Coordinates of C-alpha atoms in Angstrom, one line a residue:
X18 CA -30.8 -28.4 -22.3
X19 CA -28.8 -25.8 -20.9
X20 CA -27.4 -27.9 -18.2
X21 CA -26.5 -30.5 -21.1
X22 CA -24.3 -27.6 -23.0
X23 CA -22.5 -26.7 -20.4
X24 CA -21.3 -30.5 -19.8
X25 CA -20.9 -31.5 -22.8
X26 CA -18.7 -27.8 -23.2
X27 CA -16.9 -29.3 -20.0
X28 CA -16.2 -32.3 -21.0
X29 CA -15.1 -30.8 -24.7
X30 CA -12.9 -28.6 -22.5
X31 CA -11.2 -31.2 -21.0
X32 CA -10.4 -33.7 -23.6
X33 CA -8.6 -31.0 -25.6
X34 CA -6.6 -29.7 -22.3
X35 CA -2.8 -30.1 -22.7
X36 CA -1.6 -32.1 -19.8
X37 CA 2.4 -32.5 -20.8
X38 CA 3.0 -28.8 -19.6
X39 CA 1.4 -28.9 -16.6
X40 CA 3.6 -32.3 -15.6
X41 CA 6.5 -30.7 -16.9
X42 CA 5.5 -27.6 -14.1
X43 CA 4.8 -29.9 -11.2
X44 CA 8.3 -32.0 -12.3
X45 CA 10.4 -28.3 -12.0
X46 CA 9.2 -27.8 -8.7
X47 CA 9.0 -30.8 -7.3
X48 CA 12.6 -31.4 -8.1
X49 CA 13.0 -28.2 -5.1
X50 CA 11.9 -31.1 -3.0
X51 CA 14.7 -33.3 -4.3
X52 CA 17.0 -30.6 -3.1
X53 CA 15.1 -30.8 0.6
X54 CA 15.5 -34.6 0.3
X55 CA 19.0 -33.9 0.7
X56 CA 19.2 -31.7 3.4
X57 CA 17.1 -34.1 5.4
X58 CA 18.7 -37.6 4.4
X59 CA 21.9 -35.5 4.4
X60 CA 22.5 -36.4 8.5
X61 CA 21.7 -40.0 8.0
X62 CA 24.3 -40.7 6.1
X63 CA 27.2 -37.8 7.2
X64 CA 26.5 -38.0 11.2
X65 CA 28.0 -41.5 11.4
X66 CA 31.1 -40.6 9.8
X67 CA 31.5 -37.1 10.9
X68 CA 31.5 -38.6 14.6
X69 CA 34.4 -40.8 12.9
X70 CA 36.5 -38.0 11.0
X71 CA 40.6 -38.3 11.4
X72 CA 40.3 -34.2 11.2
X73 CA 39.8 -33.7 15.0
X74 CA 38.9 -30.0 13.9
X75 CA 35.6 -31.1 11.9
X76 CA 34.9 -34.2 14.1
X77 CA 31.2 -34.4 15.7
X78 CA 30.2 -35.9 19.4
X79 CA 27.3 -37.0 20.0
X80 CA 25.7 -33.7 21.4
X81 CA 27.1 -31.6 18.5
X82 CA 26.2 -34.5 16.1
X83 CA 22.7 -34.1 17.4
X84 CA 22.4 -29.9 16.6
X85 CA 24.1 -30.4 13.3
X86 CA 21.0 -32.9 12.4
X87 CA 18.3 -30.7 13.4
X88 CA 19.2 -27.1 12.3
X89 CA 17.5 -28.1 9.4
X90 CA 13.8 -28.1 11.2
X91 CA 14.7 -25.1 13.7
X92 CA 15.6 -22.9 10.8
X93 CA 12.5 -24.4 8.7
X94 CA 10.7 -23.1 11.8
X95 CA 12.1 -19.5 11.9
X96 CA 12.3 -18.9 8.6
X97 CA 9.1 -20.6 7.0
X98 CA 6.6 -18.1 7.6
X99 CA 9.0 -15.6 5.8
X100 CA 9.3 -17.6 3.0
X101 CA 4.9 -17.5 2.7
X102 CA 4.8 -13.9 3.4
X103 CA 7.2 -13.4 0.5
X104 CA 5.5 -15.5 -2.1
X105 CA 2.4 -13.7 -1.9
X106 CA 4.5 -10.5 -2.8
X107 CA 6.6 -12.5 -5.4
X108 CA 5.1 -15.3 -6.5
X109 CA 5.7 -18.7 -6.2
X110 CA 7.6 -19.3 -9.2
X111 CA 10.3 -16.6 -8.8
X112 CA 10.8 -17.3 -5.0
X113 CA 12.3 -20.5 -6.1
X114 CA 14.2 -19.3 -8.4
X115 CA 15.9 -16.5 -6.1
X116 CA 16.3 -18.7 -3.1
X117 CA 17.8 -22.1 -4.6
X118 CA 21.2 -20.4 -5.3
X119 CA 22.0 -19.5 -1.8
X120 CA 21.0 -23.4 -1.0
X121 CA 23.8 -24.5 -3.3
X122 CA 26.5 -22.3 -1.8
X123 CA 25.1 -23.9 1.7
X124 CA 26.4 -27.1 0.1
X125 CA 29.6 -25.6 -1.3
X126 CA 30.6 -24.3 2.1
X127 CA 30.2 -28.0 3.2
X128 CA 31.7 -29.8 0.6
X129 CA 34.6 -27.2 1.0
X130 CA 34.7 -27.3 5.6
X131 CA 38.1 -26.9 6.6
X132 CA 36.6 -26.5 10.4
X133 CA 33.3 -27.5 12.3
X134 CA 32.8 -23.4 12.1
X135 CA 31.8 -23.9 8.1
X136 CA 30.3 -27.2 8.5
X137 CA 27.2 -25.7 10.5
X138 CA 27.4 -22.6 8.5
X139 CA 26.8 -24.5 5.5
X140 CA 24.4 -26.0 6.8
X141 CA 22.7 -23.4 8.6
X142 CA 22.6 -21.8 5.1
X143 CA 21.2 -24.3 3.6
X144 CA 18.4 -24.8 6.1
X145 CA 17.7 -21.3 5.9
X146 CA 17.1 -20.5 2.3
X147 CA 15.4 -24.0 2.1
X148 CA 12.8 -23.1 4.7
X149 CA 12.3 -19.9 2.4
X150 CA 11.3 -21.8 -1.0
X151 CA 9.8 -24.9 -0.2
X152 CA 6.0 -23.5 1.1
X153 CA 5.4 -22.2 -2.7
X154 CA 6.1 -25.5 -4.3
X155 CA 3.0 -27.3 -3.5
X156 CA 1.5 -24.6 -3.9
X157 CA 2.6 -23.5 -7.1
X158 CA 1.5 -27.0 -8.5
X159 CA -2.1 -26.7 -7.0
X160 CA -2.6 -23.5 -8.6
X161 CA -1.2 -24.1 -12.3
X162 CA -3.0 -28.3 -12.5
X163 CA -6.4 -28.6 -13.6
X164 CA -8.7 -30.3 -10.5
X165 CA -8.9 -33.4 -12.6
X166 CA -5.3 -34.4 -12.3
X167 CA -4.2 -32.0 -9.1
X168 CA -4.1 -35.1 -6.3
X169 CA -1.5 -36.9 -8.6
X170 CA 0.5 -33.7 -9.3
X171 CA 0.8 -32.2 -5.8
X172 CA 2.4 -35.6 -4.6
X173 CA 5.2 -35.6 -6.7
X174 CA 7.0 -33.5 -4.2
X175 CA 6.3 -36.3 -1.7
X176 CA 8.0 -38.3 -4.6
X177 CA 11.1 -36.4 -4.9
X178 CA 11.5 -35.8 -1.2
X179 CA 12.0 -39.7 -1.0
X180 CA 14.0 -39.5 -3.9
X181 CA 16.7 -37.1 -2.6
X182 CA 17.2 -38.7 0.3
X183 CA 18.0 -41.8 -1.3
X184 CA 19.8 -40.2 -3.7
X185 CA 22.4 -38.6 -0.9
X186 CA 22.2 -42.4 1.0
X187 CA 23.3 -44.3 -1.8
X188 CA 26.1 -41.3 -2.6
X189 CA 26.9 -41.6 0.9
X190 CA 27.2 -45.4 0.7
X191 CA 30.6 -45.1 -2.0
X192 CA 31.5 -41.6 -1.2
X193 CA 32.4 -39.7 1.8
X194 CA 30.4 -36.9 3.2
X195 CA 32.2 -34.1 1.5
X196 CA 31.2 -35.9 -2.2
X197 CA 27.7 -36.1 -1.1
X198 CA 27.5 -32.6 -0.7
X199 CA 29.0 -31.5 -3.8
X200 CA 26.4 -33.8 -5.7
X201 CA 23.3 -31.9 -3.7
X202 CA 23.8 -28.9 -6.3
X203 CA 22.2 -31.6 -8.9
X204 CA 18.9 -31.2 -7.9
X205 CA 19.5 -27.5 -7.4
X206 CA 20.6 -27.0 -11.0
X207 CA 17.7 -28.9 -12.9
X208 CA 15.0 -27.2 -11.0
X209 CA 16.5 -23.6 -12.0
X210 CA 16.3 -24.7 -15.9
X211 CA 13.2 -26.5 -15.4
X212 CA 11.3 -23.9 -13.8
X213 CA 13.0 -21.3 -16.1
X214 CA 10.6 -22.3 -19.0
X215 CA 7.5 -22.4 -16.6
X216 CA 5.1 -19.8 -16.0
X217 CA 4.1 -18.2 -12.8
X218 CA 0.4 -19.5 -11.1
X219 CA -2.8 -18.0 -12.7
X220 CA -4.4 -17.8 -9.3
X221 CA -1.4 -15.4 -7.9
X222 CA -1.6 -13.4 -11.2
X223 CA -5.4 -12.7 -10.5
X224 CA -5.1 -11.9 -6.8
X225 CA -2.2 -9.5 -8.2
X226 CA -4.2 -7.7 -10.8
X227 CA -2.7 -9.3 -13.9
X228 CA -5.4 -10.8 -15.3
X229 CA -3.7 -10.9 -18.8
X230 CA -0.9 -13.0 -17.6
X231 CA -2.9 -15.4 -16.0
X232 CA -4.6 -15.9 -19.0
X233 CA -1.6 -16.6 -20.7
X234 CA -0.4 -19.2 -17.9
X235 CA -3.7 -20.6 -18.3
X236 CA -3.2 -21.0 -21.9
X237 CA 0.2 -22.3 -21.1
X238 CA -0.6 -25.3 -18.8
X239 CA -4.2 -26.0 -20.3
X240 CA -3.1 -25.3 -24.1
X241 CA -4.0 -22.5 -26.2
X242 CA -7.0 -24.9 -28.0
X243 CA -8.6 -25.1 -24.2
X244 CA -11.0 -22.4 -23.2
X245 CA -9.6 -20.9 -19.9
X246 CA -12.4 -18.3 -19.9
X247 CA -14.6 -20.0 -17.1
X248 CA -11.6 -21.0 -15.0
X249 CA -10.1 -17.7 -15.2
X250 CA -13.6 -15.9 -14.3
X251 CA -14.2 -18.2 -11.6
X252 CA -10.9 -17.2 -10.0
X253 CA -11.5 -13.4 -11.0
X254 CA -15.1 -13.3 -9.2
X255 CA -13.6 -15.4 -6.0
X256 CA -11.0 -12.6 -5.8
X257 CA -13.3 -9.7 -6.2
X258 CA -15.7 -11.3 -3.6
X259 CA -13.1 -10.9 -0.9
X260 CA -12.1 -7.9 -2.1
X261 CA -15.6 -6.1 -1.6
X262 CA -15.5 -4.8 1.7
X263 CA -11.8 -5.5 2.6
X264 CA -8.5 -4.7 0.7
X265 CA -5.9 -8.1 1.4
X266 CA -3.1 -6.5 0.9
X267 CA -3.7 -4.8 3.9
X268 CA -1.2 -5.9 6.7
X269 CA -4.3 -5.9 9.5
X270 CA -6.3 -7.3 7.3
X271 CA -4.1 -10.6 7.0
X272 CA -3.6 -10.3 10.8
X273 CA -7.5 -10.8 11.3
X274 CA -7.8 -13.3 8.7
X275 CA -5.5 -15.3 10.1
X276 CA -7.0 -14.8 13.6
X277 CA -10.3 -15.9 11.9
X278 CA -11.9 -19.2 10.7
X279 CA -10.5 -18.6 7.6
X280 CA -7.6 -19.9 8.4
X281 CA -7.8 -21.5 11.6
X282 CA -10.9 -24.1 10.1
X283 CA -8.5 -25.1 7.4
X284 CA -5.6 -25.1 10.0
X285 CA -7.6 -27.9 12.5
X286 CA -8.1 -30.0 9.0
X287 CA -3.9 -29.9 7.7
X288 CA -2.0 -28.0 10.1
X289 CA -2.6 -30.5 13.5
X290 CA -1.7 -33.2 11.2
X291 CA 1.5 -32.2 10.6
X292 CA 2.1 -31.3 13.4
X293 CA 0.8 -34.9 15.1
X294 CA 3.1 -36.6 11.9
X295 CA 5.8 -34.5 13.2
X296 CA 5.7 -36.3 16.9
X297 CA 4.6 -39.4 15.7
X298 CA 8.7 -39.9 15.6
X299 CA 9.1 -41.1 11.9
X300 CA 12.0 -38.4 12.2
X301 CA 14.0 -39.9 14.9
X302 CA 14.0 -43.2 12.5
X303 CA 15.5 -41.1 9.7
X304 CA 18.0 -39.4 11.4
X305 CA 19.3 -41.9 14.3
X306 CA 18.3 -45.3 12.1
X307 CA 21.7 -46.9 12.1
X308 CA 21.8 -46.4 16.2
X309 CA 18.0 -47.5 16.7
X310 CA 18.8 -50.5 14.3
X311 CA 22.1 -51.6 16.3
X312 CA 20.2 -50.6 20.1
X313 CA 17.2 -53.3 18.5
X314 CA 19.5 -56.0 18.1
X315 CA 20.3 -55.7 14.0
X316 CA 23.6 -58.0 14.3
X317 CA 25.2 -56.9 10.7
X318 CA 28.5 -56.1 9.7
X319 CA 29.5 -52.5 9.6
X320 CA 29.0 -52.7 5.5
X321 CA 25.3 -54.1 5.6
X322 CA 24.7 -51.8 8.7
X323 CA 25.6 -48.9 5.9
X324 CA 23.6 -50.3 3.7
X325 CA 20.1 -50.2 5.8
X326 CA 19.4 -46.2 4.8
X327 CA 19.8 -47.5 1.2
X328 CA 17.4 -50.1 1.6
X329 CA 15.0 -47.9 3.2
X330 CA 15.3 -45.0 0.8
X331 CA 15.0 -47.9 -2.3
X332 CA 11.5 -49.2 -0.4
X333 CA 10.1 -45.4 0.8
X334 CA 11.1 -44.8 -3.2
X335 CA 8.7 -47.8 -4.5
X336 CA 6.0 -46.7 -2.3
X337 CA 6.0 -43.0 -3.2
X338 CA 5.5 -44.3 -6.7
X339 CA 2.5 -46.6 -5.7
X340 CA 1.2 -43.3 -3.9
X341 CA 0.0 -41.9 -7.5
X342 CA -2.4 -44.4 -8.3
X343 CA -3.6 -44.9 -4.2
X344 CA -4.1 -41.1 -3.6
X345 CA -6.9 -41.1 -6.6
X346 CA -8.1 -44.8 -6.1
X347 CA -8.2 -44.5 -2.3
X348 CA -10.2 -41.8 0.0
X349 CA -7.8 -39.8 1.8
X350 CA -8.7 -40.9 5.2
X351 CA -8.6 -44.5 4.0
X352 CA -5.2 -43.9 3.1
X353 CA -4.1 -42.1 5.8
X354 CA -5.5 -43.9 8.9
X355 CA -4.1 -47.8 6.9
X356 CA -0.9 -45.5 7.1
X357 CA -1.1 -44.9 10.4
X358 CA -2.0 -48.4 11.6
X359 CA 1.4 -49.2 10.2
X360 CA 3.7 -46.7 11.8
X361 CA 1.8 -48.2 14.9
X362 CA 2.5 -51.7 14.2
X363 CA 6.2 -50.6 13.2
X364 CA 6.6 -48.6 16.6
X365 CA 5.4 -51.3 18.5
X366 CA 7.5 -53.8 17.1
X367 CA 10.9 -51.6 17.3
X368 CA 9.9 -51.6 21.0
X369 CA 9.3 -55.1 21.6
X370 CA 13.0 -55.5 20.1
X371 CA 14.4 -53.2 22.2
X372 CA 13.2 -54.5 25.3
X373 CA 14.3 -57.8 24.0
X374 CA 17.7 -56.5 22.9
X375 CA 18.0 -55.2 26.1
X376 CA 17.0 -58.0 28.4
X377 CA 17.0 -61.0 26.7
X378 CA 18.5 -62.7 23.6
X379 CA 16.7 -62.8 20.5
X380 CA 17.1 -65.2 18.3
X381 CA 19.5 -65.0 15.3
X382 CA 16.1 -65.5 12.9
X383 CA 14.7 -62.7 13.9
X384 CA 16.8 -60.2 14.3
X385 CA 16.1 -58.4 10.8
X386 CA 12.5 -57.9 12.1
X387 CA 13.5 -54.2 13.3
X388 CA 14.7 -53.4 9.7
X389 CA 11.7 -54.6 8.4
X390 CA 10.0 -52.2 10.7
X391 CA 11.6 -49.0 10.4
X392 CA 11.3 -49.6 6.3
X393 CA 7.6 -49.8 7.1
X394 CA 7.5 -46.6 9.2
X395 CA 9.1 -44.7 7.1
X396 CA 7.4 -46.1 3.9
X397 CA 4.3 -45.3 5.0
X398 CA 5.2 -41.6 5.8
X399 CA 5.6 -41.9 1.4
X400 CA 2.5 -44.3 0.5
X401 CA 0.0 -42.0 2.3
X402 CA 0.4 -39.7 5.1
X403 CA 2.9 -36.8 3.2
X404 CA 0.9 -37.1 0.5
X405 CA -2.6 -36.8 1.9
X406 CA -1.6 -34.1 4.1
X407 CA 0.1 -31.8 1.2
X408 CA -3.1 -32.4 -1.1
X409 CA -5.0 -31.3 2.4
X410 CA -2.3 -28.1 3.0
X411 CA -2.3 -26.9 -0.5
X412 CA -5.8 -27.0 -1.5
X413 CA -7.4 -26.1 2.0
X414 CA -6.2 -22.2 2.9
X415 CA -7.7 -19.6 0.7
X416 CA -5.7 -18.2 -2.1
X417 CA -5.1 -14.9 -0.7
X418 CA -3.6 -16.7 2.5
X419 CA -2.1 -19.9 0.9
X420 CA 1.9 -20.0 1.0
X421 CA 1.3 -17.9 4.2
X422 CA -0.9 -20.1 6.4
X423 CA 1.0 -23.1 4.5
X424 CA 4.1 -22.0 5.6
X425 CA 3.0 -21.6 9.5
X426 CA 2.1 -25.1 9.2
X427 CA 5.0 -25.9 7.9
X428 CA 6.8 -23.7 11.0
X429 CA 4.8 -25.6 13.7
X430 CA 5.6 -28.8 12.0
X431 CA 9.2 -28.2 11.9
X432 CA 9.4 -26.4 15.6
X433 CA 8.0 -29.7 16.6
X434 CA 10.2 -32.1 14.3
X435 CA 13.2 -29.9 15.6
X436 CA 12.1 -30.1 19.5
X437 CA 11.5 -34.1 18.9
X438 CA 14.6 -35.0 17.1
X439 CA 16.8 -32.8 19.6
X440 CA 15.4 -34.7 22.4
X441 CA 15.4 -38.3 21.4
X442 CA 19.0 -38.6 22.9
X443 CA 17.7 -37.8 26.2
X444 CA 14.0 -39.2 26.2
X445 CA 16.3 -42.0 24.8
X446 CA 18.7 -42.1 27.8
X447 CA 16.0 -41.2 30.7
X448 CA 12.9 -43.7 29.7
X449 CA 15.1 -46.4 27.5
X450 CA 14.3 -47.0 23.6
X451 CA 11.8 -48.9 24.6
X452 CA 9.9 -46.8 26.4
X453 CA 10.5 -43.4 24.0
X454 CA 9.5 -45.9 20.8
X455 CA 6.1 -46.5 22.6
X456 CA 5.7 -42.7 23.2
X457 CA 5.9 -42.3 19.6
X458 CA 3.7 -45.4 19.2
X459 CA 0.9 -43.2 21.4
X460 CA 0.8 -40.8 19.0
X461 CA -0.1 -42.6 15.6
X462 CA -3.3 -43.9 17.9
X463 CA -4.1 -40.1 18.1
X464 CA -3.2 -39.3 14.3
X465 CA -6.2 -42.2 13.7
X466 CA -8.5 -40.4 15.5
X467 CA -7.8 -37.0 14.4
X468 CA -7.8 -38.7 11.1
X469 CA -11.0 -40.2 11.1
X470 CA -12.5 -36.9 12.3
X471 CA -10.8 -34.1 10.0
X472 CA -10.2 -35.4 6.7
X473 CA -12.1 -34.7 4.2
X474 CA -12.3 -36.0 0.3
X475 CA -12.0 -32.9 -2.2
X476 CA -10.9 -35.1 -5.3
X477 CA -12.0 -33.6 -8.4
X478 CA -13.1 -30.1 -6.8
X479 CA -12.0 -26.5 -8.0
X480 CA -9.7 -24.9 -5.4
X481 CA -12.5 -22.3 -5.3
X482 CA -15.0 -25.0 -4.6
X483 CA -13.2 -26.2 -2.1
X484 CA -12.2 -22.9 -0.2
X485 CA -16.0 -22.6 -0.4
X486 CA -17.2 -25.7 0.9
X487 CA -14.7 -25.3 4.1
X488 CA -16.0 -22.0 5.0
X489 CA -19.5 -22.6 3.8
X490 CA -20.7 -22.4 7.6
X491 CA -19.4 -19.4 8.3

């Protein structure tokens, strides 16, 4: 009988749970990621015409072309762990809030470059203040959706990722690169209102002592008919649990926790597979796609050879959308490995095309076979692996250690990105592209394996459950 109650309370629970405010959350920080869309696509497009700019003061080569792309991952490298260290001490709420303005004067000082001087400062700017924010937005979604709906909402910045970079490839298409940096402060303007009228994450408001608040942001994203009371006590007794024998606020404390299982379990489970997404090459295809495409034998005309980043943003956009209904349909290693079986496929054909390219002639019915291919890759990155590797990030790492150990991540992932798209010009020039495309074709047989072995399915659990279910062995 009791067991029956306490369903039946559940399920009472959940049918009268508000679910329009904790979209409208997960929309205002997701559109953060619609702002690091455009930092990322933001090379794509501007690269080819910078290297083609009358103003001989602004002009790239090929070797500054190349830096310009990737300050954007070593920054997100530097700076990233910062950016986790500080959430814990701000919040994840108000460290997008203070960090997205400095991002739009990045892309001032670009739309504004009078010299090559202010084109890498904007940029560096941007890249800098990005790295800062963008840990706490997965992060802030996870903690404020209810377990029942958290794998749709903590893709949506998958979503909006795609979206920006489209968004700056199709501005880029009609406009020149100056426009397309004045129409990145979009993005950066609705997520300030949005997340204006949000409230901060119940679980940092418990691990900071404010118990009544978090009630109130419970009440907020559940609705005030909803009882909070056993979600809020369940976060209240996992903090004080930790809190026993050990203070966490205390600097060695962290130190050793993140020296421990604690995080280093998690770590093996989301943090290697970034870092294997990250040299499985699907950046390289982002950032050098019109080069790979022509080097692959893609005979277009410069205007349709424009056109391919829009066609792959418009495709990577579609399957970010079908990625809400797989990531709750589908297991997450399902999802991911049939992901990864298509970057392969991809890789493998973009290298059979550039051997072909190189060495033999290829027939004029088959030559939009490598477009086909990179639109595959980087779909794929949209359909299943970003998003089953954010749900794994964001719900894996203890509370008390989750924008910080999700921001390492993020740092290795983007040291490697940085270190792989800086290189491609020579791996390119010293093996051939066909040669550096099967490298990257290597790796996605390794992100199966580690796939099959490390993911695991938490649909539907409590963050708590979760963290306890990781750690349950030690």
């Amino acid at each position: 009988m009791s067991s029956s109650l306490i369903t039946d309370q559940l399920i009472s629970s959940i049918s009268m749970m508000r679910y329009w405010t904790q979209l409208f959350g997960a929309i205002g920080a997701g559109l953060g990621f619609l702002a690091l869309g455009n930092a990322v696509g933001y090379a794509t497009i501007a690269l080819p015409k910078l290297t083609k700019e009358p103003n001989s003061s602004i002009r790239l080569n090929e070797d500054s072309g190349s830096w310009f792309a990737v300050i954007q991952w070593i920054c997100g490298f530097l700076f990233a762990p910062f950016g986790g260290a500080l959430s814990g001490k701000l919040g994840r709420r108000k460290m997008v809030l203070i960090f997205l303005p400095f991002v739009l004067a990045g892309w001032l000082i670009i739309g504004l470059a009078t010299n090559g001087l202010m084109l890498f400062l904007g940029r560096t700017t941007t890249a800098v203040f990005t790295a800062f924010y963008t840990s706490s937005i997965g992060v802030f979604i996870a903690e404020t959706a209810h377990p029942s709906i958290r794998e749709r909402l903590v893709i949506i910045p998958a979503f909006f990722l795609g979206s920006g970079m489209l968004m700056v490839w199709m501005v880029g298409y009609f406009f020149d690169w100056r426009i397309v940096a004045f129409s990145a402060s979009i993005p950066i303007i609705l997520t300030l209102v949005f997340l204006a009228f949000s409230h901060e994450t119940p679980f940092w408001l418990v691990e900071n002592g404010q118990e009544g608040l978090a009630r109130k942001s419970l009440e907020f994203y559940r609705g005030k008919h909803c009882d909070v009371d056993d979600e809020l006590q369940e976060m209240i007794q996992k903090r004080d649990s930790k809190r026993e024998h050990q203070d966490s606020t205390n600097f060695i404390w962290i130190v050793k926790r993140m020296c421990s299982m604690t995080f280093l379990k998690p770590f093996a489970g989301a943090g290697l597979g970034f870092i294997m997404n990250a040299l499985s090459g699907s950046d390289i295809l982002l950032v050098y796609m019109v080069s790979i495409l022509e080097e692959t034998g893609l005979d277009l005309n410069t205007t349709l050879l424009n056109l391919a980043p829009v066609i792959v943003g418009v495709v990577r956009l579609i399957g970010s959308l079908l990625s809400f209904v797989l990531i709750k349909t589908v297991s997450p290693k399902t999802l991911f490995n049939a992901c990864q079986v298509v970057g392969l496929l991809g890789f493998v054909t973009i290298g059979i095309f550039a051997y072909l390219h190189e060495y033999h002639t290829i027939p004029w019915y088959l030559k939009w076979t490598p477009l086909v291919s990179t639109v595959a890759v980087i779909t794929k990155q949209a359909v299943g692996t970003i998003p089953v590797l954010n749900v794994l990030g964001n719900e894996s790492y203890p509370t008390e250690l989750r924008t910080l150990a999700i921001s390492v991540t993020e740092s290795g992932f983007l040291l490697i990105g940085a270190i792989v798209t800086k290189t491609f010009p020579d791996l390119k020039n010293g093996l051939g592209l066909p040669s550096a495309i099967g490298c990257y074709a290597l790796m996605h047989v390794l992100s199966i394996i580690w796939g099959y072995f490390f993911i695991k399915d938490n649909r539907g659990k409590s963050l708590v459950k979760v963290e306890e279910e990781i750690l349950e062995k030690d």
